[in-house]
XYZ file of C-alpha atoms in Angstrom:
549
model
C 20.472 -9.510 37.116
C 24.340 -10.698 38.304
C 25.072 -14.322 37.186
C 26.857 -16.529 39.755
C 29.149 -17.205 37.094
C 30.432 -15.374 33.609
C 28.962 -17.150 30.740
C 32.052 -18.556 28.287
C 32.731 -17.430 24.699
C 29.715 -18.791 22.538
C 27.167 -20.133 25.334
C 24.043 -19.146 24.014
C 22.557 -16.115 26.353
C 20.220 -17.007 28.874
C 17.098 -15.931 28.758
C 15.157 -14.175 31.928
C 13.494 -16.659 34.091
C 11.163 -15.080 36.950
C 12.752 -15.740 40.373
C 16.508 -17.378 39.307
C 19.403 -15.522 38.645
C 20.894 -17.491 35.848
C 24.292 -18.560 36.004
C 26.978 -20.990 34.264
C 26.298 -22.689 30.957
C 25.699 -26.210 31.251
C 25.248 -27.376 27.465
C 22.685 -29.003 25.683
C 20.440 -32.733 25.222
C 17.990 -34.168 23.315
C 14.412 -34.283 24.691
C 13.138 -37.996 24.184
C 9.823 -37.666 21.867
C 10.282 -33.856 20.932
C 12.249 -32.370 18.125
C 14.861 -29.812 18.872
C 17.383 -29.752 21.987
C 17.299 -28.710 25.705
C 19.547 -26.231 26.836
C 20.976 -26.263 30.450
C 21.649 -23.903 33.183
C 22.394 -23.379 36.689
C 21.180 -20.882 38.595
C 20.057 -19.544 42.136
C 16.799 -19.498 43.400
C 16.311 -16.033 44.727
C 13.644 -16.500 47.459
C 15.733 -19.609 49.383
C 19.436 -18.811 47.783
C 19.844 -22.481 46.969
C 21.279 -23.711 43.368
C 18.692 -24.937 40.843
C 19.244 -26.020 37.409
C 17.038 -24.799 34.972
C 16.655 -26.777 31.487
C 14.786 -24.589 28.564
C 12.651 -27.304 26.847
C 11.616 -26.740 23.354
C 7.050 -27.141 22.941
C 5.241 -26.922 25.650
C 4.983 -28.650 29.196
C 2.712 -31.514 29.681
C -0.296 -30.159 31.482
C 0.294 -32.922 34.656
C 3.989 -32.279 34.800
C 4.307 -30.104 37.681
C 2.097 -32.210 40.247
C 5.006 -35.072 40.115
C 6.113 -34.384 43.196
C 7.484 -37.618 45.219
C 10.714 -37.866 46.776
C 12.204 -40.461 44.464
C 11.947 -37.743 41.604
C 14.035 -34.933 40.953
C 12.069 -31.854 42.799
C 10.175 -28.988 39.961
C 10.594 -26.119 41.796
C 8.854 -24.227 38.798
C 7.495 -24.548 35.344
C 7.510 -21.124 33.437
C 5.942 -20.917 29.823
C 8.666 -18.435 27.843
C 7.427 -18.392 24.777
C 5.296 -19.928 22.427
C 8.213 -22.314 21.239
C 9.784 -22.944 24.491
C 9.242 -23.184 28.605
C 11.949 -23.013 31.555
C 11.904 -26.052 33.981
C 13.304 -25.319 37.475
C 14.755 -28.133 39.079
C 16.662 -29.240 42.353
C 20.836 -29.328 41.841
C 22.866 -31.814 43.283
C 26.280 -31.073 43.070
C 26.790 -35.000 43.629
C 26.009 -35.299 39.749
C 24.531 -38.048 37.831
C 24.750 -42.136 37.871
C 26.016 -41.924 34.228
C 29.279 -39.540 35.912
C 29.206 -42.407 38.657
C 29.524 -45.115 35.976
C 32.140 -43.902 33.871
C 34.884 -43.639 36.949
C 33.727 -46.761 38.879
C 32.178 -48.862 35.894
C 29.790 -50.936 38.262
C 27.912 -50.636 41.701
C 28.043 -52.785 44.519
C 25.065 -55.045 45.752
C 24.041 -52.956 48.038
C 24.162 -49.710 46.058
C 22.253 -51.682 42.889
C 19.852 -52.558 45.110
C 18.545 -49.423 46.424
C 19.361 -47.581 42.974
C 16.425 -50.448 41.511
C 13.878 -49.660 44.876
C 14.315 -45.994 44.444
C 14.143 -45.880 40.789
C 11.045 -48.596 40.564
C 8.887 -46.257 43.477
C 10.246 -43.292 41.058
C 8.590 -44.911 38.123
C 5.576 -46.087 39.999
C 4.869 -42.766 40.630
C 5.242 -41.782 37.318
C 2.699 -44.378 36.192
C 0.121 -43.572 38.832
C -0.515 -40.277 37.431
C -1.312 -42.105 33.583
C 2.104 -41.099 32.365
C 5.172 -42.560 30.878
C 8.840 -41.413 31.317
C 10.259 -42.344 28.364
C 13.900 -41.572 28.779
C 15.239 -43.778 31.879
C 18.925 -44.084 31.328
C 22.242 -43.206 33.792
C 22.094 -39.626 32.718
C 18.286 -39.084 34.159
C 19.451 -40.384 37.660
C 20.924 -37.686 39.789
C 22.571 -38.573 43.146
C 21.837 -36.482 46.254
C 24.165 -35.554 48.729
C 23.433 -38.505 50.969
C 23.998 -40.810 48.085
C 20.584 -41.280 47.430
C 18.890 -42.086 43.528
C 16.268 -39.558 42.368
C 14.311 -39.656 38.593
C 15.447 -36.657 36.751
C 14.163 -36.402 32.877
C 10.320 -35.163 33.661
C 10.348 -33.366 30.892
C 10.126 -36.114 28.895
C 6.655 -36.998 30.155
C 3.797 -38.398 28.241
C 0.427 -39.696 28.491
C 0.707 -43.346 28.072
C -1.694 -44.588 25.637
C -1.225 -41.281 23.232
C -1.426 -41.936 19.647
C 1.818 -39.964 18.827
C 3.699 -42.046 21.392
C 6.358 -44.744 20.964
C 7.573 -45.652 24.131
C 4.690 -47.127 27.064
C 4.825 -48.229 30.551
C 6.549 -51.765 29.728
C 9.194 -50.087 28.282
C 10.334 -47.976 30.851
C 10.189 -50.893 33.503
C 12.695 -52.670 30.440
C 14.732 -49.396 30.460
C 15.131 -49.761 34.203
C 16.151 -53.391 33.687
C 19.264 -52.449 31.058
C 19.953 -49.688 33.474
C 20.399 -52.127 36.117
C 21.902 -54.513 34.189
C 24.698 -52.125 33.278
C 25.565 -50.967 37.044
C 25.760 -54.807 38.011
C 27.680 -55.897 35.253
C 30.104 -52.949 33.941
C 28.643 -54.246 30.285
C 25.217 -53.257 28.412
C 22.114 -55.528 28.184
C 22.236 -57.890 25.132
C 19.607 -57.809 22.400
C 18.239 -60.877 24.414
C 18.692 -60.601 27.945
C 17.922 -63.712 29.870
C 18.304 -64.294 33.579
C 20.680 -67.091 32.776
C 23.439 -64.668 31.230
C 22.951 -62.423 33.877
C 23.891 -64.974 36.492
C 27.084 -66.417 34.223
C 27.878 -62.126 34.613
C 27.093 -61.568 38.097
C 27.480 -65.115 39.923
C 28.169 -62.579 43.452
C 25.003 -61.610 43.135
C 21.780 -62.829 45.205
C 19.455 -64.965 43.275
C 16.323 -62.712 44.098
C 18.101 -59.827 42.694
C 19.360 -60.991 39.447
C 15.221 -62.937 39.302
C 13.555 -59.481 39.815
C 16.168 -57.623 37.013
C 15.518 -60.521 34.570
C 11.709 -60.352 34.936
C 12.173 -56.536 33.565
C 13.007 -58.472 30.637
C 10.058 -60.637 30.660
C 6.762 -59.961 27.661
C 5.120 -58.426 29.482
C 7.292 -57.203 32.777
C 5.874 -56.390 35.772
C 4.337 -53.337 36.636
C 6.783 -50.412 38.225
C 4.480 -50.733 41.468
C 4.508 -54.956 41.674
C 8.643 -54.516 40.822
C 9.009 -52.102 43.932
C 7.015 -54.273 45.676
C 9.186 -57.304 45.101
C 12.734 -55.001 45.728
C 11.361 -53.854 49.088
C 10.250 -57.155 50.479
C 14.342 -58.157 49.668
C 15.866 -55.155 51.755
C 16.594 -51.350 50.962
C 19.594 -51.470 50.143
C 22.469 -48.715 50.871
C 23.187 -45.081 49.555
C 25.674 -44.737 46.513
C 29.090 -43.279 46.907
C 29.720 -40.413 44.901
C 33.334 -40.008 43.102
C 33.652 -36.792 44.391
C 32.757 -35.264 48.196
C 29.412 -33.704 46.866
C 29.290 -31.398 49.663
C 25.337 -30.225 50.486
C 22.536 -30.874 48.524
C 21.594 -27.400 47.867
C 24.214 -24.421 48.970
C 23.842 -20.540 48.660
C 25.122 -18.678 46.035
C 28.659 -16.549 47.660
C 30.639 -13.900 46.017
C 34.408 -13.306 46.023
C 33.767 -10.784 48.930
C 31.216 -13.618 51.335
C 32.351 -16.341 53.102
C 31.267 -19.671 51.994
C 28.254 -20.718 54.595
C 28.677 -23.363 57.387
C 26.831 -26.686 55.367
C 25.462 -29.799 58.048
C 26.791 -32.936 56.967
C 23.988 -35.186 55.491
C 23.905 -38.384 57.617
C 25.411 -38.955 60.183
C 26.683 -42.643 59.144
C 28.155 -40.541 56.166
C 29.796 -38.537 58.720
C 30.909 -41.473 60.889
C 32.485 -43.185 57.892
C 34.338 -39.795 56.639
C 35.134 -39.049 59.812
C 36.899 -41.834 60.580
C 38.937 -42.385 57.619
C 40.036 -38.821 58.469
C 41.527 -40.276 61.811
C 43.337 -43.090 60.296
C 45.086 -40.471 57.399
C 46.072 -37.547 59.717
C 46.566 -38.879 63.277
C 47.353 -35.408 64.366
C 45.904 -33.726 67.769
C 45.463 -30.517 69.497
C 46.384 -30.023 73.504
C 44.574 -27.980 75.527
C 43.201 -25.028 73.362
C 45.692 -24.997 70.646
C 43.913 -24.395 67.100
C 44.350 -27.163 65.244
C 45.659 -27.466 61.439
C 41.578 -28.091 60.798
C 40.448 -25.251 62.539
C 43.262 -23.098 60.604
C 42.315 -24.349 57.252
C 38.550 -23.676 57.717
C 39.849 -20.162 58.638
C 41.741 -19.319 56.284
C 38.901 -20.837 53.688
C 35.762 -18.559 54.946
C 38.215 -15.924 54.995
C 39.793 -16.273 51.222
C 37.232 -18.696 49.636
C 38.602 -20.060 45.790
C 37.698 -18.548 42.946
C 34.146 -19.464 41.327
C 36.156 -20.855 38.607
C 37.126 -23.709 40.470
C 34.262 -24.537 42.318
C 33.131 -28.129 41.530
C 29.193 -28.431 40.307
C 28.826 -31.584 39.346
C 28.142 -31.014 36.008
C 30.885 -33.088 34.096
C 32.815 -35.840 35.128
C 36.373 -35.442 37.444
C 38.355 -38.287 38.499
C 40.395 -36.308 40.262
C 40.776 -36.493 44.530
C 37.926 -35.205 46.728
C 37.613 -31.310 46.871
C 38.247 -30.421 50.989
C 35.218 -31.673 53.381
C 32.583 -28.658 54.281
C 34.382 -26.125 57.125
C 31.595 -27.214 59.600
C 33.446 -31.290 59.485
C 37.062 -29.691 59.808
C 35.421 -27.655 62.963
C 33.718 -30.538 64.256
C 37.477 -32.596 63.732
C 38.938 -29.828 66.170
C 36.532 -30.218 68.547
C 36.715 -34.091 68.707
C 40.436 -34.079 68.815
C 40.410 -31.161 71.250
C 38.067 -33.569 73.986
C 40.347 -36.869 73.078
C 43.535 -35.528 73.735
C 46.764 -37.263 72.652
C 46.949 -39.655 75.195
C 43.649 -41.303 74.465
C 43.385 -44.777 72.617
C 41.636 -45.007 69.169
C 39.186 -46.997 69.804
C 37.972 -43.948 72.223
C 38.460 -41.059 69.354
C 36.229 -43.670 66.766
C 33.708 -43.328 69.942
C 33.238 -40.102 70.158
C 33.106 -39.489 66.029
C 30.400 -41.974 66.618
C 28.543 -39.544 68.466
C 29.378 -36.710 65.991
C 27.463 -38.436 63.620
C 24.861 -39.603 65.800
C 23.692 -36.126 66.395
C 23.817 -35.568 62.714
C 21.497 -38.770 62.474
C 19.159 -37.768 64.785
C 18.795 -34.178 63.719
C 17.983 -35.048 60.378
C 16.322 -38.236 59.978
C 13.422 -38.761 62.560
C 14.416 -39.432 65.831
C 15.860 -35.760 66.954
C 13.444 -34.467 65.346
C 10.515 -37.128 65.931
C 9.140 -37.016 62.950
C 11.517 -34.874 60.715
C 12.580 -36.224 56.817
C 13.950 -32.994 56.190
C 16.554 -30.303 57.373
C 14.998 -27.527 55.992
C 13.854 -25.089 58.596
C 10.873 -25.783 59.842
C 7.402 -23.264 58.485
C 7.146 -20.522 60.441
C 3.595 -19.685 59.664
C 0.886 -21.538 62.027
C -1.955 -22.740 60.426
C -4.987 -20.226 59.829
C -7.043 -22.986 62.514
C -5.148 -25.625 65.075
C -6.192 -27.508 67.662
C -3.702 -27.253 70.642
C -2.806 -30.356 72.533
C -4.102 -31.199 75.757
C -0.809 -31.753 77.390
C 2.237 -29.876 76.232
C 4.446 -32.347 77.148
C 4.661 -36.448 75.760
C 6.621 -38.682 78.158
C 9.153 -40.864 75.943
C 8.065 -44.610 77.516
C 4.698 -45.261 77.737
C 3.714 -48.908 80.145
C 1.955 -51.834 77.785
C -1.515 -50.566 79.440
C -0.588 -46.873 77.721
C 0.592 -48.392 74.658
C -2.385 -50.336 74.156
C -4.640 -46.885 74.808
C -2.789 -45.324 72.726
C -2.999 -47.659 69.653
C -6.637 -47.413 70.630
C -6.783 -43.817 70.318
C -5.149 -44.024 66.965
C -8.559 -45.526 65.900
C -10.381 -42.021 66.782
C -12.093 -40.249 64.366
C -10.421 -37.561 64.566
C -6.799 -37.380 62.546
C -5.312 -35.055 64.666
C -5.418 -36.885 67.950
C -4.319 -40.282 66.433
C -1.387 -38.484 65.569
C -0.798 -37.121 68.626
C -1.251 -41.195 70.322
C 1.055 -42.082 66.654
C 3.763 -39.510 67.818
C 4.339 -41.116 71.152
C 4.566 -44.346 70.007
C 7.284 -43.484 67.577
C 9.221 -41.984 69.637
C 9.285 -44.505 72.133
C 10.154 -47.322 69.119
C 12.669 -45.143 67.747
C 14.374 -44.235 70.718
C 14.461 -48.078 72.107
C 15.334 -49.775 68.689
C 11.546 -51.285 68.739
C 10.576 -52.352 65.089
C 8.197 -54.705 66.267
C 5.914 -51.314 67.038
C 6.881 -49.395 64.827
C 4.948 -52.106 62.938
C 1.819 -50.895 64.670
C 2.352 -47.226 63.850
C 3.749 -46.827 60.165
C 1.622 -48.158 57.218
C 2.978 -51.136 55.348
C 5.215 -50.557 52.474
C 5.222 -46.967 52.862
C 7.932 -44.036 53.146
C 7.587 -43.140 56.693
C 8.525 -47.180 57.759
C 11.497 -47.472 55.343
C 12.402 -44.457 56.914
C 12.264 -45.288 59.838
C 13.846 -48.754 59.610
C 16.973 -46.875 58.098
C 17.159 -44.624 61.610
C 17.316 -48.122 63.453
C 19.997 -49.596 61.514
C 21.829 -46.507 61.850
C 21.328 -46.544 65.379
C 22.454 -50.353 65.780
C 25.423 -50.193 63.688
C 27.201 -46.837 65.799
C 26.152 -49.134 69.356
C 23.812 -46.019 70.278
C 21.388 -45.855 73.155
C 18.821 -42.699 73.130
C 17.404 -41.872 76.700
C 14.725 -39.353 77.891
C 14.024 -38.871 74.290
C 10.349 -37.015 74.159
C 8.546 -34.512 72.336
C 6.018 -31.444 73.402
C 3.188 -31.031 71.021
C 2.476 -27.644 70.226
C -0.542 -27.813 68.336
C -2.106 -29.945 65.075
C -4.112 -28.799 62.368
C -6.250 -31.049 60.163
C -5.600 -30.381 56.562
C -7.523 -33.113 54.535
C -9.376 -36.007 55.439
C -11.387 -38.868 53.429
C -12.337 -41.843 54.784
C -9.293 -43.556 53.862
C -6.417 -40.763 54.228
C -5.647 -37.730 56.292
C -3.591 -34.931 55.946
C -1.960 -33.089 59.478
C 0.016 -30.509 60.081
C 1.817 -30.868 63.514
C 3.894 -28.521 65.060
C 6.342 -29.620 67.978
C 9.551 -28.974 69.913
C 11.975 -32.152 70.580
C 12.417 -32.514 74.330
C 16.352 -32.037 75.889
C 17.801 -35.868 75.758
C 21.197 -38.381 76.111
C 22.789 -39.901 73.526
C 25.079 -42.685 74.631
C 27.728 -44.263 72.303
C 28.120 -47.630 74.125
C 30.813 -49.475 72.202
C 32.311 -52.494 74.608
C 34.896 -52.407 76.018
C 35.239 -48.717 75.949
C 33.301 -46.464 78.725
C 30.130 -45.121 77.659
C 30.119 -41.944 75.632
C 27.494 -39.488 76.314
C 26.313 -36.559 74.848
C 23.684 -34.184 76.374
C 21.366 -32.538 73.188
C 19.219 -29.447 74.136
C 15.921 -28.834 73.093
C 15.327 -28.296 69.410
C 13.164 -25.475 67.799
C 9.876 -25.210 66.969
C 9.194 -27.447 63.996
C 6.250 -27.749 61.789
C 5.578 -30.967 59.557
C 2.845 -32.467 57.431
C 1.752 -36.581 58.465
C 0.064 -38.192 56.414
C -2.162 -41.041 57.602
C -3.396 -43.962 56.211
C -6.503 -46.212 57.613
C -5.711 -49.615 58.270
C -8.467 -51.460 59.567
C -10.160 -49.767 63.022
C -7.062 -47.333 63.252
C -4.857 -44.936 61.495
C -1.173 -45.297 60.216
C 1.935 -42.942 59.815
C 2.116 -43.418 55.827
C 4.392 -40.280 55.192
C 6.159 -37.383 56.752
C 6.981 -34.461 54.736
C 8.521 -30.833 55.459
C 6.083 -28.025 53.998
C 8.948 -25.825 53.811
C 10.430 -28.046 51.292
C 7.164 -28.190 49.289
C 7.878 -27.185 45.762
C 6.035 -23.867 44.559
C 4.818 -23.316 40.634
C 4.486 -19.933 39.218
C-alpha cells in the first residue's frame, strides 16, 4: 500500500486499515473518559480518492457511534474494530483545520461568526443528545472548519451514554462546555470560575444583549437543554461562516503524485468567491486584450504542469500564520476569463459585476437553487431506485398563478409522499428563484435544515443584486423510501432546466449569464407533516451518505 506521504523518523507505523491508504503522521491526544492516547492519521479513501483522517482509539467503539450522522458533526465514514485493544475511526478532513488553530492567530471571532459557531455547535450537540448520549469533550480543538467556513462537532469518539455509572461528565455539562467555548471566541479570555452574564457584558459591551443572555444561561444550574439553546440562537439569526487563516482550498481533494496534475477544485460558495474575487481585483489590477494568456492563466499552467512537492502541501493539521497558499487553478482560470470579457477599458464597478456573476453560478450550483433542491456538490447517485414512480409531466414550469399555487399546496396534503414533493418542488423553485420567503414559509418545515438553507440562498441572492429567470426543473422520477404517519423519506431524481442569471447592480447595465441544463441528479427529501400537508424538512445527497464496514 503507497502512503501519500513518507512517514518521519519515529512516527509510530500505521497500521492497515481496510479501504484507506494511510498517509502522514499527525500525532497523538487524549481520549476524554478512556485511558491511553489516540493516534492520528491522514489518509485517502480509496473508493472516492478524497482525504480522510483516521484516529486509532484505544477500547472499543460505543455501539451507537456510527449512526451520528447530521451535518453539524464531523462525517464517520467508517468504524473498523483492529484489535481487541484498539479500533480505527474514519473521518471527513478539512484542510481548513480546527477553531482552536483559528483562535490562536485571530484570538476572538466576530458577532457574526460567534453566532453561527453557537447555532451550529448547539444543533451539533442536540443531536448528540437525541440519540441518549453525551459528548464529553467540547473544546476549540473538537470544532473543525469546512471549506465554506462552516463549524462541524468533531470528538465522537468520546461518546457516552449519559446516565452511565462510570461517567463523569452529563448533558448539562456539555451545554456549559459550549458556553466557555463561546465565551472564549467572544472575549479573547477564558470563562471565570463564576461566569455571570454581567462580566460578560463589562467584556463584550459590542455585543447584542440576546447573545451574551443565551451564552450566560449556559452558565445557569441547570442550563438549558442543547435543543431549547438552538432553539433560542435560531430565532436571533444564523449568523455568518468563519474565515479561515489560511485559503483552505476544497473540502475534500484527491490524493496526486509528483507525476499527476493537481485536479481542477469548484470554489465553495459563491459569496466566498465574490469576496476573494474581488479583493483579487483591487491587488492586481492587471488585464488581458483580446486572447492574450494572462499572468493567471500562466501560473495555473505552469502549476498542473510542475505541482510542489508533497512536502509543502498545507493540511491543516498545525497552525501557520503565514500568507494564503495560491487560490485553486479553477479561480485563477475563472480570473482570465473575467478579465478577458471586461477588457481594459471597462470601469470597475462593471469587472465587480461580472465577478458577481462568477460567484452566482457557484451559488446556485451548489446550494439549492441551480440545483433545486441540491445541499451538496457531490455527484449526483447514479443508480435509480430498484421501484420509482415517473412523473406525469416531465417538465415543471418555474411560476405557477395564485390559483396553481394554492393547488399545489393542496396537493402537498396527498397521501402520497412522492407527489407532494413533486407540488413541494415547484413551489421552491418558484420562491427561490423570485426571492419569496413568505412561501417558502409554506413549503419548508419550521426550524428545520432545508429553511435555514434556504434562507441563506436568498440572502446570497439579495446581497450580489441577482435576478434568476426561467428557472425550472424536469422531474425524472420519485421513489418512496420510508413513510410513517408523521415523516417521509423520497428519493427524487431531476434535471435543472436551461435559465438567466442577471447581475442587476444600478447604475451599471444588466449582466447576464445564460446556464445550460444541469445533469441528472438524484437526492433524498425528507418530509415532515404539518397539519393537513407535508413539509420540505431536509435535503440530503445519497452520494454523500457515509458507509460503515
Amino acid at each position: 500500500m503507497s502512503e501519500v506521504h513518507l512517514a518521519g523518523i519515529g512516527d509510530p507505523e500505521p497500521p492497515p486499515v481496510p479501504g484507506v491508504t494511510m498517509g502522514r503522521y499527525v500525532g497523538r491526544s487524549a481520549v476524554a473518559g478512556r485511558p491511553g492516547q489516540a493516534l492520528t492519521w491522514l489518509g485517502v479513501d480509496e473508493q472516492t480518492g478524497h482525504r480522510v483522517q483516521v484516529r486509532v482509539v484505544p477500547g472499543t467503539p460505543h455501539p451507537l457511534l456510527r449512526g451520528l450522522i447530521d451535518e453539524h458533526l464531523l462525517r464517520t465514514i467508517a468504524v473498523t474494530e483492529i484489535d481487541a485493544q484498539r479500533y480505527a475511526l474514519v473521518s471527513e478532513h478539512h484542510p481548513a483545520g480546527t477553531l482552536d488553530r483559528l483562535l490562536q492567530a485571530r484570538e476572538r471571532l466576530t458577532l457574526d461568526e460567534i453566532q453561527a459557531l453557537a447555532l451550529m455547535l448547539a444543533r451539533g450537540l442536540t443531536e448528540v443528545h437525541a440519540a441518549g448520549l453525551v459528548h464529553g469533550a467540547l473544546d476549540a480543538t473538537q470544532v473543525h472548519l469546512t471549506a465554506g467556513g462552516r463549524p462541524v462537532l468533531g470528538g465522537l469518539e468520546s461518546v457516552h451514554t449519559s446516565g452511565a455509572e462510570d461517567a463523569i461528565v452529563t448533558m448539562a455539562d456539555d451545554v456549559t462546555a459550549l458556553g466557555r467555548l463561546l465565551w472564549a471566541s467572544l472575549t479573547a479570555r477564558p470563562a471565570p470560575a463564576r461566569p455571570t452574564q454581567e462580566t460578560l457584558r463589562t467584556l463584550a459591551p459590542h455585543a447584542p444583549v440576546t447573545l451574551v443572555d443565551l451564552i450566560g444561561a449556559c452558565f445557569e444550574d441547570p442550563p438549558p437543554t442543547a435543543a431549547a439553546l438552538a432553539r433560542d440562537l435560531s430565532a436571533s439569526g444564523d449568523g455568518g461562516a468563519l474565515q479561515p487563516v489560511l485559503d483552505p482550498g476544497p473540502a475534500t481533494g484527491r490524493a496526486t503524485s509528483p507525476t499527476q496534475p493537481r485536479p481542477a477544485t469548484a470554489p465553495e460558495t459563491g459569496s466566498s468567491v465574490f469576496h476573494r474575487l474581488r479583493g483579487r481585483y483591487r491587488r492586481r489590477g492587471r488585464h488581458t486584450h483580446g486572447n492574450q494568456a494572462s499572468p493567471a492563466t500562466e501560473n495555473a499552467a505552469r502549476r498542473s504542469t510542475h505541482p510542489a512537492p508533497a512536502s509543502q502541501a498545507n493540511d491543516g493539521s498545525a497552525p501557520n500564520n503565514t500568507a494564503p497558499p495560491s487560490t485553486p487553478d479553477t479561480q485563477d482560470l475563472l480570473m482570465a476569463q473575467i478579465r478577458a470579457r471586461t477588457g481594459h477599458d471597462r470601469s470597475r464597478a462593471r469587472r465587480i459585476k461580472l465577478a458577481k456573476g462568477a460567484g452566482l453560478i457557484a451559488v446556485l450550483s451548489l446550494i439549492g437553487v441551480g440545483g433545486w433542491l441540491g445541499l451538496s456538490s457531490a455527484p449526483a447517485a447514479t443508480t435509480p431506485a430498484p421501484t420509482r414512480t415517473p412523473t406525469a409531466s416531465p417538465a415543471i414550469a418555474p411560476q405557477p398563478t395564485v390559483a396553481e399555487e394554492q393547488e399545489l399546496l393542496s396537493q402537498a396534503g396527498s397521501d402520497d409522499p412522492g407527489a407532494a414533493v413533486r407540488a413541494l418542488s415547484r413551489l421552491r423553485v418558484f420562491a427561490l428563484s423570485t426571492g419569496d420567503e413568505g412561501l417558502l414559509g409554506k413549503i419548508d418545515a419550521p426550524q428545520g435544515p432545508a429553511l435555514a438553507q434556504d434562507k441563506r440562498v436568498l440572502a446570497q441572492l439579495s446581497a450580489q443584486d441577482i435576478e434568476v429567470r426561467g428557472l425550472g426543473i424536469r422531474m425524472l422520477w420519485t421513489n418512496v423510501l420510508e413513510q410513517s404517519d408523521d415523516t417521509a423519506r423520497v428519493l427524487v431524481s431531476f434535471v435543472v432546466d436551461k435559465h438567466r442569471q442577471i447581475v442587476t447592480t444600478a447604475p451599471e447595465p444588466a449582466s447576464t449569464h445564460l446556464v445550460q441544463a444541469g445533469e441528472t441528479r438524484t437526492l433524498v427529501v425528507e418530509l415532515v407533516r404539518s397539519g393537513d400537508r407535508w413539509m420540505i424538512y431536509r435535503i440530503s445527497d445519497p452520494a454523500a451518505e457515509p458507509t460503515t464496514p
